[in-house]
Amino acid sequence: MCYNQFMPKNSFLVLGLMSGTSADGIESALIKIPDAPLQLRPKLIGHASFPIPKAVRAKILEIAEGARVPAGEISQLNFCLGELFSEAALSVCKKLRVPVERLDLIASHGQTVFHQGQPVPFAGARTASTLQIGEPAIIAARTGVTTIGDFRPADMAAGGQGAPLVPFADYLLYRHEKLGRVSLNLGGIANVTVIPAHAKPQDVFAFDTGPANMLIDALVQRFTNGRQRFDAGARIAQRGQCLMPLLEKLLRDPYLRLQPPKSTGREYFGQEFAAKILTEGRKLRAGPADLIRTVTVFTALSVVDALNRFVLPRKKIAELIVSGGGARNPLLMAQLEAAVAPIGLLTSEQFGVPEQSKEAYAFALLAYETFYHRPSNLPSATGAKGPAILGKICYA
Ligand SMILES: Nc1ncnc2c1ncn2[C@@H]1O[C@H](COP(=O)(O)OP(=O)(O)O)[C@@H](O)[C@H]1O
Ligand SMILES: [Mg+2]
């Protein structure tokens, strides 16, 4: 995609950068916002993905899975990722043919390596905390563009869980007078934002339903010894049979029954969980394709289970709008479509935001709000006691 149209002076260009729990790459979204502070009418100008080198990805996963590493490793990775995010920003500008000097702002979510949304006992006190790394001061220095990072702590300081923050964008994109909608992001983890018909911001609620691509990716990597990172086009799963006893067991997982608000991550649906599935698979003498198919079906049904338990009894929903890399998995999408009917299955692309860039788009919006000193958390989604202006600003 190329950007070379006339840019009126009264519009604002924000580049959003995001790397999710899959740590598969840095997604970016460049948005243009007519600079009329009280009306937010963003337009996506372009988007791109930037690879994360294997060695860096390995460090991220090691730390995010809770390995006991010295603080120095995390500090080094923070700066290393700051450089990588800067390269991604410069590279996407080049690709979209937008001189970096034209950017007004960069929004960098960073890489989550730890998230504890609910307070737990720690050093004699109850503490909740979150850590996104990829030093924004480096991004500001390398690009010469004011950079906002670290969006989650301000919501937590206001008593929220610091997540999810994407509902602000979901509300803007999907709110409808007559149709109730659910936004579903299929990243490493699956999360939903419920936007009832005619919703006010306080009517929006959101939670993580369970795994999205995380278990599928983990099994594919195990079976291919790391040669393949994910099941492209669901080609492996399509060759297998769904193992009903294993599927039923997975659907009894206690996380699914937990009342929202709830969030989860690599700590729960990571390598250990995948290892348990492998053990079950051996007992059933199942082949790799059977296991990958079963986990793909489980992933789809865990989303549907969450809708049936916690959403549909309370709200009338007409459409389910999917984003994230999982939208490219045809088996996952087909399973979802069949199980949610008559609710219609759509993708964020049909609302002008391609699946891969939706979260980067959302954080670009949040940074714009912060720039104008406006709060952008939705307390009904995060549990915060009130509004919070999100992020920390590194001036260029
Ligand atoms: N063509 C495809 N076929 C099947 N799965 C895909 C495809 N493209 C992406 N994915 C899945 O999407 C995942 C990445 O999704 P993404 O939204 O970037 O997650 P995260 O936000 O956790 O980084 C990949 O790890 C893979 O499992
Ligand atoms: Mg990703």
Short mmCIF file of N, CA, C and O in Angstrom, two decimals, residues 238-363:
data_model
loop_
_atom_site.label_atom_id
_atom_site.label_comp_id
_atom_site.label_asym_id
_atom_site.label_seq_id
_atom_site.Cartn_x
_atom_site.Cartn_y
_atom_site.Cartn_z
N GLN A 238 -6.80 -30.02 8.94
CA GLN A 238 -7.78 -30.52 7.96
C GLN A 238 -7.57 -32.01 7.66
O GLN A 238 -8.49 -32.69 7.23
N ARG A 239 -6.35 -32.51 7.92
CA ARG A 239 -6.07 -33.92 7.63
C ARG A 239 -6.46 -34.84 8.78
O ARG A 239 -6.40 -36.06 8.66
N GLY A 240 -6.79 -34.23 9.95
CA GLY A 240 -7.03 -35.06 11.14
C GLY A 240 -8.49 -35.26 11.48
O GLY A 240 -9.39 -34.72 10.83
N GLN A 241 -8.70 -36.07 12.51
CA GLN A 241 -10.04 -36.35 13.05
C GLN A 241 -10.13 -35.71 14.43
O GLN A 241 -9.16 -35.75 15.19
N CYS A 242 -11.30 -35.21 14.77
CA CYS A 242 -11.47 -34.64 16.11
C CYS A 242 -11.64 -35.78 17.12
O CYS A 242 -12.44 -36.69 16.91
N LEU A 243 -10.85 -35.74 18.20
CA LEU A 243 -10.91 -36.79 19.22
C LEU A 243 -11.92 -36.38 20.28
O LEU A 243 -11.63 -35.52 21.13
N MET A 244 -13.10 -36.98 20.24
CA MET A 244 -14.19 -36.51 21.11
C MET A 244 -13.88 -36.59 22.61
O MET A 244 -14.16 -35.64 23.33
N PRO A 245 -13.29 -37.71 23.11
CA PRO A 245 -13.03 -37.76 24.57
C PRO A 245 -12.10 -36.62 25.01
O PRO A 245 -12.31 -36.02 26.06
N LEU A 246 -11.10 -36.31 24.18
CA LEU A 246 -10.17 -35.23 24.54
C LEU A 246 -10.88 -33.88 24.45
O LEU A 246 -10.72 -33.02 25.33
N LEU A 247 -11.68 -33.69 23.41
CA LEU A 247 -12.41 -32.43 23.26
C LEU A 247 -13.31 -32.19 24.47
O LEU A 247 -13.33 -31.10 25.04
N GLU A 248 -14.02 -33.25 24.88
CA GLU A 248 -14.93 -33.10 26.02
C GLU A 248 -14.16 -32.75 27.29
O GLU A 248 -14.59 -31.92 28.08
N LYS A 249 -13.01 -33.37 27.45
CA LYS A 249 -12.19 -33.09 28.63
C LYS A 249 -11.72 -31.63 28.61
O LYS A 249 -11.79 -30.93 29.63
N LEU A 250 -11.26 -31.19 27.45
CA LEU A 250 -10.78 -29.80 27.34
C LEU A 250 -11.91 -28.81 27.62
O LEU A 250 -11.71 -27.78 28.26
N LEU A 251 -13.11 -29.16 27.17
CA LEU A 251 -14.25 -28.24 27.37
C LEU A 251 -14.69 -28.18 28.83
O LEU A 251 -15.47 -27.33 29.21
N ARG A 252 -14.16 -29.11 29.66
CA ARG A 252 -14.46 -29.05 31.11
C ARG A 252 -13.43 -28.23 31.88
O ARG A 252 -13.48 -28.14 33.10
N ASP A 253 -12.51 -27.58 31.15
CA ASP A 253 -11.46 -26.81 31.83
C ASP A 253 -12.08 -25.73 32.73
O ASP A 253 -12.98 -25.01 32.31
N PRO A 254 -11.58 -25.63 33.98
CA PRO A 254 -12.19 -24.68 34.93
C PRO A 254 -12.14 -23.22 34.45
O PRO A 254 -12.99 -22.43 34.84
N TYR A 255 -11.15 -22.85 33.62
CA TYR A 255 -11.11 -21.44 33.17
C TYR A 255 -12.40 -21.05 32.46
O TYR A 255 -12.89 -19.92 32.60
N LEU A 256 -12.96 -21.99 31.72
CA LEU A 256 -14.16 -21.68 30.92
C LEU A 256 -15.35 -21.33 31.82
O LEU A 256 -16.19 -20.51 31.44
N ARG A 257 -15.37 -21.94 33.01
CA ARG A 257 -16.51 -21.71 33.92
C ARG A 257 -16.36 -20.45 34.77
O ARG A 257 -17.31 -19.96 35.35
N LEU A 258 -15.14 -19.95 34.86
CA LEU A 258 -14.85 -18.77 35.69
C LEU A 258 -15.68 -17.57 35.22
O LEU A 258 -15.75 -17.30 34.02
N GLN A 259 -16.31 -16.88 36.19
CA GLN A 259 -17.14 -15.71 35.85
C GLN A 259 -16.27 -14.56 35.34
O GLN A 259 -15.23 -14.28 35.93
N PRO A 260 -16.68 -13.85 34.30
CA PRO A 260 -15.96 -12.63 33.91
C PRO A 260 -16.25 -11.51 34.92
O PRO A 260 -17.26 -11.61 35.62
N PRO A 261 -15.43 -10.48 35.01
CA PRO A 261 -14.25 -10.22 34.19
C PRO A 261 -13.12 -11.20 34.51
O PRO A 261 -12.88 -11.53 35.67
N LYS A 262 -12.45 -11.68 33.46
CA LYS A 262 -11.34 -12.61 33.67
C LYS A 262 -10.36 -12.45 32.52
O LYS A 262 -10.74 -12.07 31.41
N SER A 263 -9.09 -12.70 32.82
CA SER A 263 -8.10 -12.64 31.75
C SER A 263 -7.10 -13.77 31.95
O SER A 263 -6.92 -14.29 33.06
N THR A 264 -6.49 -14.17 30.86
CA THR A 264 -5.55 -15.29 30.94
C THR A 264 -4.42 -15.06 29.95
O THR A 264 -4.41 -14.07 29.23
N GLY A 265 -3.45 -15.96 29.94
CA GLY A 265 -2.29 -15.76 29.08
C GLY A 265 -1.44 -17.01 29.01
O GLY A 265 -1.90 -18.12 29.26
N ARG A 266 -0.19 -16.77 28.66
CA ARG A 266 0.79 -17.82 28.50
C ARG A 266 1.02 -18.61 29.80
O ARG A 266 1.39 -19.78 29.77
N GLU A 267 0.80 -17.94 30.94
CA GLU A 267 1.01 -18.61 32.24
C GLU A 267 0.08 -19.82 32.35
O GLU A 267 0.42 -20.81 32.98
N TYR A 268 -1.12 -19.73 31.76
CA TYR A 268 -2.09 -20.83 31.90
C TYR A 268 -2.16 -21.70 30.65
O TYR A 268 -2.09 -22.92 30.73
N PHE A 269 -2.32 -21.06 29.47
CA PHE A 269 -2.48 -21.83 28.24
C PHE A 269 -1.16 -21.92 27.46
O PHE A 269 -1.15 -21.89 26.23
N GLY A 270 -0.04 -22.00 28.18
CA GLY A 270 1.28 -22.04 27.55
C GLY A 270 1.78 -23.47 27.34
O GLY A 270 1.01 -24.41 27.15
N GLN A 271 3.11 -23.61 27.43
CA GLN A 271 3.77 -24.89 27.14
C GLN A 271 3.28 -26.03 28.03
O GLN A 271 3.13 -27.17 27.58
N GLU A 272 3.04 -25.72 29.31
CA GLU A 272 2.64 -26.77 30.25
C GLU A 272 1.29 -27.37 29.85
O GLU A 272 1.10 -28.58 29.88
N PHE A 273 0.37 -26.48 29.48
CA PHE A 273 -0.96 -26.91 29.06
C PHE A 273 -0.84 -27.78 27.80
O PHE A 273 -1.46 -28.84 27.68
N ALA A 274 0.01 -27.31 26.86
CA ALA A 274 0.22 -28.06 25.61
C ALA A 274 0.83 -29.44 25.91
O ALA A 274 0.47 -30.44 25.29
N ALA A 275 1.73 -29.49 26.90
CA ALA A 275 2.38 -30.76 27.25
C ALA A 275 1.33 -31.75 27.78
O ALA A 275 1.39 -32.96 27.48
N LYS A 276 0.36 -31.25 28.53
CA LYS A 276 -0.71 -32.12 29.05
C LYS A 276 -1.53 -32.71 27.90
O LYS A 276 -1.94 -33.87 27.92
N ILE A 277 -1.78 -31.88 26.88
CA ILE A 277 -2.55 -32.36 25.73
C ILE A 277 -1.75 -33.45 25.00
O ILE A 277 -2.32 -34.46 24.57
N LEU A 278 -0.44 -33.26 24.92
CA LEU A 278 0.40 -34.28 24.27
C LEU A 278 0.32 -35.61 25.02
O LEU A 278 0.26 -36.68 24.42
N THR A 279 0.34 -35.52 26.35
CA THR A 279 0.25 -36.74 27.16
C THR A 279 -1.08 -37.45 26.91
O THR A 279 -1.12 -38.67 26.72
N GLU A 280 -2.17 -36.66 26.89
CA GLU A 280 -3.49 -37.24 26.61
C GLU A 280 -3.50 -37.89 25.23
O GLU A 280 -4.06 -38.97 25.03
N GLY A 281 -2.86 -37.20 24.28
CA GLY A 281 -2.80 -37.69 22.90
C GLY A 281 -2.10 -39.04 22.81
O GLY A 281 -2.54 -39.94 22.10
N ARG A 282 -1.01 -39.18 23.59
CA ARG A 282 -0.28 -40.45 23.58
C ARG A 282 -1.15 -41.58 24.11
O ARG A 282 -1.17 -42.69 23.56
N LYS A 283 -1.93 -41.25 25.17
CA LYS A 283 -2.83 -42.27 25.74
C LYS A 283 -3.84 -42.74 24.69
O LYS A 283 -4.24 -43.89 24.64
N LEU A 284 -4.29 -41.79 23.85
CA LEU A 284 -5.30 -42.12 22.84
C LEU A 284 -4.67 -42.60 21.53
O LEU A 284 -5.37 -42.82 20.55
N ARG A 285 -3.34 -42.73 21.52
CA ARG A 285 -2.58 -43.08 20.31
C ARG A 285 -2.96 -42.19 19.11
O ARG A 285 -3.15 -42.66 17.99
N ALA A 286 -3.08 -40.90 19.41
CA ALA A 286 -3.51 -39.96 18.37
C ALA A 286 -2.31 -39.44 17.58
O ALA A 286 -1.22 -39.28 18.11
N GLY A 287 -2.53 -39.18 16.31
CA GLY A 287 -1.49 -38.59 15.47
C GLY A 287 -1.50 -37.08 15.60
O GLY A 287 -2.45 -36.49 16.12
N PRO A 288 -0.43 -36.43 15.12
CA PRO A 288 -0.33 -34.97 15.23
C PRO A 288 -1.54 -34.25 14.62
O PRO A 288 -2.08 -33.33 15.24
N ALA A 289 -1.99 -34.69 13.43
CA ALA A 289 -3.10 -33.98 12.77
C ALA A 289 -4.38 -34.08 13.60
O ALA A 289 -5.14 -33.11 13.70
N ASP A 290 -4.60 -35.26 14.25
CA ASP A 290 -5.80 -35.43 15.08
C ASP A 290 -5.76 -34.46 16.28
O ASP A 290 -6.76 -33.84 16.62
N LEU A 291 -4.57 -34.36 16.89
CA LEU A 291 -4.46 -33.49 18.06
C LEU A 291 -4.64 -32.03 17.67
O LEU A 291 -5.31 -31.25 18.36
N ILE A 292 -4.04 -31.66 16.54
CA ILE A 292 -4.13 -30.25 16.12
C ILE A 292 -5.57 -29.91 15.72
O ILE A 292 -6.08 -28.84 16.05
N ARG A 293 -6.24 -30.86 15.10
CA ARG A 293 -7.65 -30.62 14.76
C ARG A 293 -8.49 -30.48 16.04
O ARG A 293 -9.31 -29.57 16.17
N THR A 294 -8.26 -31.38 16.99
CA THR A 294 -9.03 -31.35 18.24
C THR A 294 -8.84 -30.02 18.96
O THR A 294 -9.79 -29.41 19.45
N VAL A 295 -7.59 -29.55 18.99
CA VAL A 295 -7.31 -28.30 19.69
C VAL A 295 -7.92 -27.11 18.93
O VAL A 295 -8.39 -26.14 19.54
N THR A 296 -7.96 -27.20 17.60
CA THR A 296 -8.58 -26.12 16.82
C THR A 296 -10.08 -26.07 17.10
O THR A 296 -10.65 -25.00 17.32
N VAL A 297 -10.70 -27.25 17.14
CA VAL A 297 -12.14 -27.30 17.43
C VAL A 297 -12.39 -26.81 18.87
O VAL A 297 -13.31 -26.02 19.13
N PHE A 298 -11.54 -27.25 19.80
CA PHE A 298 -11.67 -26.79 21.19
C PHE A 298 -11.60 -25.26 21.27
O PHE A 298 -12.39 -24.61 21.96
N THR A 299 -10.64 -24.70 20.53
CA THR A 299 -10.46 -23.24 20.56
C THR A 299 -11.75 -22.55 20.12
O THR A 299 -12.24 -21.63 20.79
N ALA A 300 -12.33 -23.01 18.99
CA ALA A 300 -13.57 -22.40 18.50
C ALA A 300 -14.69 -22.58 19.52
O ALA A 300 -15.41 -21.62 19.86
N LEU A 301 -14.81 -23.80 20.06
CA LEU A 301 -15.94 -24.07 20.97
C LEU A 301 -15.77 -23.37 22.31
O LEU A 301 -16.76 -23.07 22.99
N SER A 302 -14.53 -23.08 22.71
CA SER A 302 -14.34 -22.36 23.98
C SER A 302 -14.86 -20.93 23.85
O SER A 302 -15.39 -20.36 24.82
N VAL A 303 -14.75 -20.35 22.67
CA VAL A 303 -15.31 -19.02 22.43
C VAL A 303 -16.84 -19.10 22.48
O VAL A 303 -17.51 -18.28 23.14
N VAL A 304 -17.39 -20.11 21.81
CA VAL A 304 -18.85 -20.25 21.74
C VAL A 304 -19.41 -20.53 23.15
O VAL A 304 -20.44 -19.99 23.54
N ASP A 305 -18.69 -21.34 23.91
CA ASP A 305 -19.08 -21.65 25.28
C ASP A 305 -19.18 -20.35 26.11
O ASP A 305 -20.14 -20.15 26.86
N ALA A 306 -18.20 -19.47 25.93
CA ALA A 306 -18.20 -18.20 26.68
C ALA A 306 -19.39 -17.34 26.26
O ALA A 306 -20.04 -16.71 27.11
N LEU A 307 -19.71 -17.33 24.96
CA LEU A 307 -20.86 -16.54 24.51
C LEU A 307 -22.14 -17.11 25.11
O LEU A 307 -22.98 -16.37 25.62
N ASN A 308 -22.27 -18.44 25.07
CA ASN A 308 -23.49 -19.07 25.58
C ASN A 308 -23.66 -18.89 27.08
O ASN A 308 -24.76 -18.72 27.58
N ARG A 309 -22.56 -18.95 27.81
CA ARG A 309 -22.65 -18.83 29.27
C ARG A 309 -22.84 -17.40 29.75
O ARG A 309 -23.63 -17.14 30.65
N PHE A 310 -22.04 -16.47 29.18
CA PHE A 310 -21.92 -15.15 29.82
C PHE A 310 -22.47 -13.99 28.99
O PHE A 310 -22.59 -12.89 29.50
N VAL A 311 -22.74 -14.21 27.71
CA VAL A 311 -23.16 -13.07 26.87
C VAL A 311 -24.61 -13.21 26.43
O VAL A 311 -25.44 -12.34 26.71
N LEU A 312 -24.92 -14.31 25.75
CA LEU A 312 -26.25 -14.43 25.13
C LEU A 312 -27.41 -14.45 26.14
O LEU A 312 -28.49 -13.95 25.83
N PRO A 313 -27.23 -14.98 27.37
CA PRO A 313 -28.34 -14.91 28.32
C PRO A 313 -28.64 -13.46 28.73
O PRO A 313 -29.71 -13.16 29.24
N ARG A 314 -27.67 -12.55 28.55
CA ARG A 314 -27.86 -11.16 29.02
C ARG A 314 -28.17 -10.19 27.90
O ARG A 314 -28.81 -9.18 28.10
N LYS A 315 -27.64 -10.46 26.70
CA LYS A 315 -27.73 -9.48 25.61
C LYS A 315 -28.10 -10.16 24.30
O LYS A 315 -27.68 -11.29 24.04
N LYS A 316 -28.83 -9.41 23.46
CA LYS A 316 -29.17 -9.93 22.14
C LYS A 316 -28.02 -9.56 21.20
O LYS A 316 -27.64 -8.39 21.12
N ILE A 317 -27.46 -10.55 20.55
CA ILE A 317 -26.30 -10.31 19.68
C ILE A 317 -26.64 -10.74 18.24
O ILE A 317 -27.13 -11.85 18.02
N ALA A 318 -26.34 -9.86 17.29
CA ALA A 318 -26.64 -10.16 15.89
C ALA A 318 -25.38 -10.54 15.12
O ALA A 318 -25.43 -11.31 14.16
N GLU A 319 -24.23 -9.96 15.53
CA GLU A 319 -23.01 -10.17 14.74
C GLU A 319 -21.78 -10.40 15.61
O GLU A 319 -21.62 -9.77 16.65
N LEU A 320 -20.94 -11.29 15.11
CA LEU A 320 -19.65 -11.57 15.75
C LEU A 320 -18.57 -11.12 14.76
O LEU A 320 -18.51 -11.63 13.63
N ILE A 321 -17.74 -10.17 15.18
CA ILE A 321 -16.78 -9.58 14.24
C ILE A 321 -15.36 -9.98 14.65
O ILE A 321 -14.90 -9.62 15.74
N VAL A 322 -14.69 -10.72 13.78
CA VAL A 322 -13.42 -11.35 14.15
C VAL A 322 -12.23 -10.54 13.66
O VAL A 322 -12.23 -10.01 12.54
N SER A 323 -11.19 -10.46 14.50
CA SER A 323 -9.91 -9.88 14.11
C SER A 323 -8.80 -10.76 14.67
O SER A 323 -9.07 -11.73 15.38
N GLY A 324 -7.53 -10.41 14.36
CA GLY A 324 -6.40 -11.21 14.83
C GLY A 324 -6.05 -12.30 13.83
O GLY A 324 -6.84 -12.65 12.94
N GLY A 325 -4.85 -12.85 13.98
CA GLY A 325 -4.33 -13.84 13.03
C GLY A 325 -5.22 -15.07 12.88
O GLY A 325 -5.23 -15.71 11.82
N GLY A 326 -5.99 -15.41 13.93
CA GLY A 326 -6.85 -16.58 13.88
C GLY A 326 -7.94 -16.46 12.82
O GLY A 326 -8.49 -17.48 12.37
N ALA A 327 -8.24 -15.23 12.40
CA ALA A 327 -9.25 -15.04 11.34
C ALA A 327 -8.76 -15.65 10.03
O ALA A 327 -9.54 -15.85 9.11
N ARG A 328 -7.45 -15.95 9.95
CA ARG A 328 -6.91 -16.55 8.74
C ARG A 328 -6.87 -18.07 8.80
O ARG A 328 -6.32 -18.72 7.91
N ASN A 329 -7.38 -18.62 9.90
CA ASN A 329 -7.42 -20.08 10.03
C ASN A 329 -8.82 -20.54 9.59
O ASN A 329 -9.80 -20.36 10.31
N PRO A 330 -8.92 -21.14 8.39
CA PRO A 330 -10.25 -21.44 7.84
C PRO A 330 -11.04 -22.45 8.67
O PRO A 330 -12.27 -22.34 8.75
N LEU A 331 -10.34 -23.39 9.33
CA LEU A 331 -11.09 -24.37 10.13
C LEU A 331 -11.67 -23.71 11.39
O LEU A 331 -12.82 -23.93 11.76
N LEU A 332 -10.85 -22.87 12.01
CA LEU A 332 -11.29 -22.14 13.19
C LEU A 332 -12.51 -21.28 12.84
O LEU A 332 -13.52 -21.26 13.57
N MET A 333 -12.44 -20.60 11.72
CA MET A 333 -13.55 -19.73 11.31
C MET A 333 -14.79 -20.55 10.96
O MET A 333 -15.91 -20.18 11.32
N ALA A 334 -14.61 -21.67 10.27
CA ALA A 334 -15.76 -22.49 9.87
C ALA A 334 -16.45 -23.07 11.10
O ALA A 334 -17.68 -23.10 11.19
N GLN A 335 -15.64 -23.52 12.07
CA GLN A 335 -16.21 -24.07 13.31
C GLN A 335 -17.00 -23.01 14.06
O GLN A 335 -18.07 -23.27 14.58
N LEU A 336 -16.42 -21.82 14.11
CA LEU A 336 -17.09 -20.71 14.80
C LEU A 336 -18.40 -20.38 14.11
O LEU A 336 -19.44 -20.23 14.75
N GLU A 337 -18.32 -20.25 12.78
CA GLU A 337 -19.50 -19.84 12.01
C GLU A 337 -20.65 -20.82 12.23
O GLU A 337 -21.79 -20.41 12.46
N ALA A 338 -20.32 -22.13 12.17
CA ALA A 338 -21.36 -23.15 12.32
C ALA A 338 -21.96 -23.10 13.73
O ALA A 338 -23.16 -23.21 13.92
N ALA A 339 -21.09 -22.89 14.73
CA ALA A 339 -21.57 -22.99 16.12
C ALA A 339 -22.29 -21.74 16.60
O ALA A 339 -23.05 -21.81 17.56
N VAL A 340 -22.05 -20.58 15.99
CA VAL A 340 -22.74 -19.36 16.49
C VAL A 340 -24.01 -19.04 15.71
O VAL A 340 -24.78 -18.18 16.13
N ALA A 341 -24.21 -19.72 14.55
CA ALA A 341 -25.40 -19.42 13.74
C ALA A 341 -26.63 -19.43 14.63
O ALA A 341 -26.71 -20.25 15.56
N PRO A 342 -27.60 -18.56 14.46
CA PRO A 342 -27.76 -17.60 13.35
C PRO A 342 -27.02 -16.26 13.53
O PRO A 342 -27.24 -15.35 12.73
N ILE A 343 -26.17 -16.14 14.54
CA ILE A 343 -25.38 -14.92 14.66
C ILE A 343 -24.43 -14.87 13.45
O ILE A 343 -23.80 -15.87 13.11
N GLY A 344 -24.34 -13.73 12.80
CA GLY A 344 -23.51 -13.61 11.60
C GLY A 344 -22.04 -13.45 11.95
O GLY A 344 -21.68 -12.78 12.92
N LEU A 345 -21.17 -14.11 11.17
CA LEU A 345 -19.73 -14.00 11.38
C LEU A 345 -19.14 -13.04 10.36
O LEU A 345 -19.28 -13.26 9.15
N LEU A 346 -18.49 -11.99 10.84
CA LEU A 346 -17.86 -11.02 9.94
C LEU A 346 -16.41 -10.84 10.36
O LEU A 346 -15.99 -11.36 11.40
N THR A 347 -15.65 -10.08 9.57
CA THR A 347 -14.28 -9.77 9.99
C THR A 347 -14.11 -8.26 10.08
O THR A 347 -14.87 -7.50 9.47
N SER A 348 -13.09 -7.84 10.86
CA SER A 348 -12.86 -6.40 11.04
C SER A 348 -12.55 -5.74 9.71
O SER A 348 -12.79 -4.55 9.54
N GLU A 349 -12.01 -6.52 8.78
CA GLU A 349 -11.70 -5.99 7.45
C GLU A 349 -12.95 -5.37 6.82
O GLU A 349 -12.88 -4.36 6.12
N GLN A 350 -14.11 -5.99 7.10
CA GLN A 350 -15.36 -5.47 6.53
C GLN A 350 -15.75 -4.13 7.16
O GLN A 350 -16.65 -3.45 6.69
N PHE A 351 -15.03 -3.75 8.23
CA PHE A 351 -15.25 -2.44 8.85
C PHE A 351 -14.05 -1.52 8.60
O PHE A 351 -13.85 -0.54 9.29
N GLY A 352 -13.23 -1.90 7.64
CA GLY A 352 -12.13 -1.02 7.22
C GLY A 352 -10.81 -1.25 7.95
O GLY A 352 -9.85 -0.53 7.71
N VAL A 353 -10.76 -2.25 8.84
CA VAL A 353 -9.50 -2.50 9.56
C VAL A 353 -9.09 -3.96 9.39
O VAL A 353 -9.71 -4.85 9.97
N PRO A 354 -8.08 -4.24 8.57
CA PRO A 354 -7.66 -5.63 8.36
C PRO A 354 -7.34 -6.35 9.68
O PRO A 354 -6.85 -5.72 10.63
N GLU A 355 -7.63 -7.65 9.69
CA GLU A 355 -7.52 -8.45 10.91
C GLU A 355 -6.21 -8.24 11.67
O GLU A 355 -6.21 -8.10 12.89
N GLN A 356 -5.10 -8.24 10.94
CA GLN A 356 -3.79 -8.21 11.59
C GLN A 356 -3.49 -6.88 12.26
O GLN A 356 -2.67 -6.81 13.17
N SER A 357 -4.11 -5.81 11.77
CA SER A 357 -3.69 -4.48 12.25
C SER A 357 -4.66 -3.89 13.26
O SER A 357 -4.47 -2.77 13.72
N LYS A 358 -5.67 -4.65 13.64
CA LYS A 358 -6.72 -4.09 14.49
C LYS A 358 -6.19 -3.57 15.84
O LYS A 358 -6.55 -2.49 16.29
N GLU A 359 -5.30 -4.34 16.49
CA GLU A 359 -4.83 -3.90 17.80
C GLU A 359 -3.89 -2.70 17.68
O GLU A 359 -3.94 -1.77 18.50
N ALA A 360 -3.04 -2.71 16.65
CA ALA A 360 -2.15 -1.56 16.42
C ALA A 360 -2.99 -0.31 16.16
O ALA A 360 -2.68 0.79 16.66
N TYR A 361 -4.06 -0.48 15.43
CA TYR A 361 -5.01 0.60 15.15
C TYR A 361 -5.59 1.12 16.47
O TYR A 361 -5.66 2.33 16.71
N ALA A 362 -5.99 0.20 17.33
CA ALA A 362 -6.60 0.59 18.60
C ALA A 362 -5.62 1.41 19.45
O ALA A 362 -6.00 2.43 20.04
N PHE A 363 -4.36 0.98 19.52
CA PHE A 363 -3.42 1.71 20.37
C PHE A 363 -3.05 3.06 19.78
O PHE A 363 -2.78 4.03 20.52
#
